[in-house]
């Protein structure tokens, strides 16, 4: 793994806007530089800059952020920039970002391709490996305080963050100082189910969930709160798709977010924030326009 970090440092500018003025998100005392890593995998890096940082050669705490299934890292730019502006070096994985969508013009062929793309995007082993590489990258930076490292993620990324935190606690005890999981997916494939390892995480864990979440609710089957999963036909279809794509027909995702919290709570350092309302993407600050853009990317 270590042999790759010479190339992992290669960065290039990104061209998305970084202003927080229109989003309503509070900006911290630092300006933010942004760049993209190109190898061994793609990732965005946000770095706090300013007079204070440049004159004192300040070392910053760092955050590894993992996106949700089929959700590009750029969807989370607002919160990632906000974090960096408050004095954090933030890295966000750009692999496994997109999934294909079936086409009405070729439903069988496009459906098979779409299923294959979802399987690849939902490979939890690959995501956790990428996140682990990013931890090592951050620890190699001169401007990062390696004693203050956090893992965070949304949906699939939330589950992956918990899995990695448990893994690192065994390999490097005390390295991870905090974990934040937003609507974490307790069904992420090819890695331990997050609720089975969350109890091994020694760091404080903050978990957000919504009872109205259509995809990863606090508890219960997906889609039930919104009525989407209430139909037998829809429920059966979703079970078949989940079995083919994710290897499980359990639409509660093994007890869901509440099961993760129950396991993490054993350490005495877990906190859960439960909302009565709020969809899966809204919890991560993703708005309707961004969702439409993501949908258009899937059908291109």
Coordinates of C-alpha atoms in Angstrom, one line a residue:
X1 CA 0.0 0.0 0.0
X2 CA 2.8 2.4 0.9
X3 CA 4.4 2.2 -2.5
X4 CA 1.5 4.1 -4.0
X5 CA 1.6 7.3 -2.0
X6 CA 4.2 9.0 -4.2
X7 CA 1.7 9.0 -7.0
X8 CA -1.3 9.6 -4.7
X9 CA 0.1 13.1 -4.1
X10 CA -0.4 14.2 -7.7
X11 CA -3.2 16.8 -7.7
X12 CA -5.0 19.0 -10.2
X13 CA -7.4 21.8 -9.7
X14 CA -11.2 21.2 -9.8
X15 CA -13.6 23.6 -11.5
X16 CA -16.8 23.4 -9.3
X17 CA -17.7 26.6 -7.3
X18 CA -16.7 26.7 -3.7
X19 CA -18.8 29.7 -2.5
X20 CA -21.1 28.9 0.4
X21 CA -23.0 32.2 0.2
X22 CA -26.0 30.8 -1.7
X23 CA -26.3 27.5 0.2
X24 CA -27.0 29.0 3.6
X25 CA -24.1 27.0 5.1
X26 CA -21.9 28.9 7.5
X27 CA -18.3 29.5 6.4
X28 CA -15.4 29.1 8.8
X29 CA -12.4 31.4 9.2
X30 CA -10.4 29.7 6.5
X31 CA -10.5 29.9 2.7
X32 CA -10.5 26.6 0.9
X33 CA -8.2 25.2 -1.8
X34 CA -9.5 22.2 -3.7
X35 CA -7.8 19.7 -5.9
X36 CA -8.2 16.1 -7.2
X37 CA -6.0 13.1 -6.8
X38 CA -5.5 11.0 -9.9
X39 CA -3.9 7.8 -8.7
X40 CA -4.1 5.1 -7.5
X41 CA -7.7 6.2 -7.5
X42 CA -9.6 9.4 -7.9
X43 CA -10.4 11.6 -4.9
X44 CA -11.2 15.2 -4.1
X45 CA -9.1 17.1 -1.5
X46 CA -10.1 20.2 0.3
X47 CA -7.5 22.2 2.3
X48 CA -7.9 25.2 4.6
X49 CA -5.8 28.1 3.6
X50 CA -5.3 31.7 4.9
X51 CA -2.8 34.0 6.6
X52 CA -2.9 32.1 9.8
X53 CA -2.3 28.8 8.2
X54 CA 0.5 29.9 5.9
X55 CA 2.4 31.9 8.5
X56 CA 2.4 29.4 11.3
X57 CA 2.6 26.2 9.2
X58 CA -0.4 25.0 11.1
X59 CA -1.3 21.3 11.2
X60 CA -5.0 20.5 10.8
X61 CA -7.2 17.6 11.9
X62 CA -8.4 15.5 8.9
X63 CA -11.6 13.9 7.7
X64 CA -12.0 11.0 5.3
X65 CA -15.4 11.2 3.7
X66 CA -17.2 8.4 1.9
X67 CA -20.1 9.0 -0.5
X68 CA -23.3 7.0 -0.9
X69 CA -24.1 4.3 -3.5
X70 CA -24.2 5.8 -7.0
X71 CA -23.7 9.2 -5.4
X72 CA -20.8 11.4 -6.9
X73 CA -18.6 13.1 -4.3
X74 CA -19.5 16.4 -5.9
X75 CA -23.0 16.1 -4.4
X76 CA -21.5 16.7 -1.0
X77 CA -19.2 19.6 -1.9
X78 CA -21.2 22.1 0.3
X79 CA -20.6 20.2 3.5
X80 CA -17.0 19.2 2.5
X81 CA -16.1 22.8 1.9
X82 CA -17.7 23.9 5.1
X83 CA -15.6 21.3 7.0
X84 CA -12.4 22.5 5.4
X85 CA -13.3 26.2 6.0
X86 CA -13.4 25.4 9.7
X87 CA -9.9 24.0 9.7
X88 CA -10.0 20.4 8.5
X89 CA -8.2 18.7 5.6
X90 CA -10.9 16.7 3.9
X91 CA -10.6 13.9 1.3
X92 CA -13.5 12.4 -0.6
X93 CA -13.3 9.2 -2.7
X94 CA -14.4 9.6 -6.3
X95 CA -14.5 6.0 -7.3
X96 CA -17.7 3.9 -7.4
X97 CA -19.6 7.1 -8.0
X98 CA -22.0 6.2 -10.8
X99 CA -24.5 3.5 -11.7
X100 CA -26.2 3.0 -15.1
X101 CA -30.0 3.1 -15.5
X102 CA -32.0 0.7 -17.6
X103 CA -33.4 2.0 -20.9
X104 CA -36.9 1.4 -22.3
X105 CA -35.3 1.0 -25.8
X106 CA -33.3 -2.1 -24.7
X107 CA -34.7 -3.2 -21.3
X108 CA -33.0 -6.6 -21.1
X109 CA -29.5 -5.6 -22.3
X110 CA -29.5 -2.2 -20.5
X111 CA -31.0 -3.9 -17.4
X112 CA -28.2 -6.4 -17.2
X113 CA -25.6 -3.7 -17.6
X114 CA -27.3 -1.5 -15.0
X115 CA -27.3 -4.5 -12.5
X116 CA -23.7 -5.1 -13.2
X117 CA -22.8 -1.4 -12.6
X118 CA -24.7 -1.4 -9.3
X119 CA -22.8 -4.6 -8.1
X120 CA -19.5 -2.9 -8.9
X121 CA -20.5 0.4 -7.2
X122 CA -21.7 -1.4 -4.1
X123 CA -18.5 -3.4 -3.6
X124 CA -17.9 -2.6 0.1
X125 CA -14.5 -4.2 0.1
X126 CA -13.2 -1.9 -2.7
X127 CA -14.6 1.2 -0.9
X128 CA -13.1 0.3 2.4
X129 CA -9.7 -0.3 0.7
X130 CA -9.9 3.1 -1.0
X131 CA -10.7 4.8 2.3
X132 CA -7.8 3.0 4.0
X133 CA -5.5 4.3 1.3
X134 CA -6.8 7.8 1.9
X135 CA -6.1 7.6 5.6
X136 CA -2.5 6.7 4.8
X137 CA -2.3 9.6 2.3
X138 CA -3.6 12.1 4.9
X139 CA -1.1 10.8 7.5
X140 CA 1.7 11.4 5.0
X141 CA 0.9 15.1 4.6
X142 CA 2.9 17.8 6.4
X143 CA -0.2 19.9 7.1
X144 CA -2.2 17.1 8.8
X145 CA -2.2 16.3 12.5
X146 CA -2.3 12.6 12.4
X147 CA -3.4 12.4 16.0
X148 CA -6.8 14.0 15.0
X149 CA -8.3 11.8 12.3
X150 CA -12.1 11.3 11.7
X151 CA -14.0 9.0 9.4
X152 CA -17.4 10.1 8.0
X153 CA -19.8 9.0 5.3
X154 CA -23.3 8.9 4.0
X155 CA -25.4 5.8 3.2
X156 CA -23.0 3.2 1.8
X157 CA -20.1 5.5 2.8
X158 CA -21.5 5.6 6.4
X159 CA -21.4 1.8 6.6
X160 CA -17.9 1.7 5.1
X161 CA -16.7 4.3 7.6
X162 CA -17.9 2.1 10.5
X163 CA -16.3 -1.0 8.9
X164 CA -13.0 0.8 8.5
X165 CA -13.0 2.3 12.0
X166 CA -13.5 -1.2 13.4
X167 CA -10.7 -2.6 11.2
X168 CA -8.3 0.2 12.1
X169 CA -9.0 -0.1 15.8
X170 CA -7.6 -3.6 15.6
X171 CA -4.6 -2.7 13.4
X172 CA -3.8 0.8 14.8
X173 CA -5.6 1.2 18.1
X174 CA -6.6 4.8 18.8
X175 CA -5.8 6.2 15.4
X176 CA -9.4 7.1 14.6
X177 CA -10.7 9.8 17.0
X178 CA -14.3 10.1 15.7
X179 CA -16.8 8.5 13.3
X180 CA -19.8 10.2 11.8
X181 CA -22.3 8.1 9.9
X182 CA -25.2 9.8 8.1
X183 CA -28.0 7.3 7.3
X184 CA -25.5 4.4 7.3
X185 CA -26.3 1.4 5.1
X186 CA -26.3 -1.7 7.2
X187 CA -26.5 -3.9 4.1
X188 CA -23.2 -2.9 2.4
X189 CA -21.9 -6.0 0.6
X190 CA -18.5 -7.8 0.7
X191 CA -17.6 -6.5 4.1
X192 CA -18.8 -7.3 7.6
X193 CA -22.3 -6.0 8.3
X194 CA -21.6 -2.7 10.1
X195 CA -23.8 -3.6 13.1
X196 CA -21.7 -6.7 13.7
X197 CA -18.5 -4.6 14.1
X198 CA -19.7 -1.3 15.4
X199 CA -19.1 -2.5 18.9
X200 CA -15.4 -2.7 18.2
X201 CA -15.1 1.0 17.5
X202 CA -13.5 2.7 20.5
X203 CA -13.9 6.3 19.1
X204 CA -17.0 8.3 19.7
X205 CA -19.6 7.5 17.0
X206 CA -22.3 10.0 15.9
X207 CA -25.1 8.5 13.9
X208 CA -27.9 10.3 12.0
X209 CA -31.1 8.6 10.8
X210 CA -34.6 9.5 9.8
X211 CA -37.8 7.4 10.3
X212 CA -39.0 8.7 6.9
X213 CA -35.8 7.7 5.1
X214 CA -36.8 5.7 2.0
X215 CA -33.6 3.8 1.7
X216 CA -31.9 3.5 5.1
X217 CA -34.6 4.2 7.7
X218 CA -33.8 4.1 11.4
X219 CA -35.6 0.7 11.4
X220 CA -38.1 -1.2 9.4
X221 CA -38.2 -2.2 5.8
X222 CA -37.1 0.3 3.2
X223 CA -39.9 2.4 1.6
X224 CA -42.5 1.5 4.2
X225 CA -42.7 5.0 5.8
X226 CA -43.3 6.6 2.4
X227 CA -45.7 4.0 1.2
X228 CA -43.4 2.9 -1.6
X229 CA -42.8 -0.5 -0.1
X230 CA -46.4 -1.1 1.0
X231 CA -47.4 -2.9 -2.2
X232 CA -46.7 -6.7 -2.4
X233 CA -45.7 -6.4 -6.0
X234 CA -43.2 -3.6 -5.3
X235 CA -41.9 -5.3 -2.2
X236 CA -41.3 -8.6 -4.1
X237 CA -39.6 -6.7 -6.9
X238 CA -37.3 -4.9 -4.5
X239 CA -36.4 -8.1 -2.8
X240 CA -35.4 -9.7 -6.0
X241 CA -33.3 -6.7 -7.1
X242 CA -31.7 -6.6 -3.6
X243 CA -30.9 -10.3 -3.8
X244 CA -29.3 -10.0 -7.2
X245 CA -27.4 -6.8 -6.6
X246 CA -26.5 -7.0 -2.9
X247 CA -26.9 -10.7 -1.9
X248 CA -29.7 -10.2 0.6
X249 CA -33.5 -10.1 0.5
X250 CA -33.7 -8.6 4.0
X251 CA -35.2 -5.2 3.3
X252 CA -34.6 -4.1 6.9
X253 CA -30.9 -4.2 6.2
X254 CA -30.3 -6.5 9.1
X255 CA -32.1 -4.2 11.5
X256 CA -31.0 -1.0 9.9
X257 CA -29.5 2.1 11.5
X258 CA -30.9 1.2 14.9
X259 CA -29.0 -2.1 14.9
X260 CA -25.7 -0.2 14.2
X261 CA -26.4 2.2 17.0
X262 CA -27.3 -0.6 19.4
X263 CA -24.0 -2.2 18.7
X264 CA -22.0 1.0 18.9
X265 CA -23.7 2.0 22.1
X266 CA -22.0 -0.8 24.0
X267 CA -18.8 1.3 24.0
X268 CA -20.7 4.1 25.8
X269 CA -19.5 6.6 23.2
X270 CA -22.3 6.4 20.6
X271 CA -24.9 9.1 20.0
X272 CA -27.8 8.8 17.7
X273 CA -29.8 11.8 16.3
X274 CA -33.2 10.5 15.0
X275 CA -35.4 12.6 12.9
X276 CA -39.2 12.1 12.4
X277 CA -39.0 13.5 8.9
X278 CA -36.4 13.9 6.2
X279 CA -35.4 11.8 3.2
X280 CA -32.3 9.8 2.6
X281 CA -30.5 12.5 0.6
X282 CA -31.8 15.5 2.5
X283 CA -30.0 14.2 5.6
X284 CA -26.7 14.7 3.8
X285 CA -27.7 18.2 2.5
X286 CA -28.4 17.1 -1.0
X287 CA -31.1 19.1 -2.7
X288 CA -33.6 18.3 -5.4
X289 CA -31.7 19.9 -8.2
X290 CA -28.6 17.9 -7.3
X291 CA -30.7 14.7 -7.3
X292 CA -32.0 15.5 -10.8
X293 CA -28.5 16.0 -12.0
X294 CA -27.5 12.6 -10.6
X295 CA -30.4 11.0 -12.3
X296 CA -29.5 12.6 -15.7
X297 CA -25.9 11.3 -15.3
X298 CA -27.3 7.7 -14.8
X299 CA -29.3 7.7 -18.0
X300 CA -26.6 9.2 -20.2

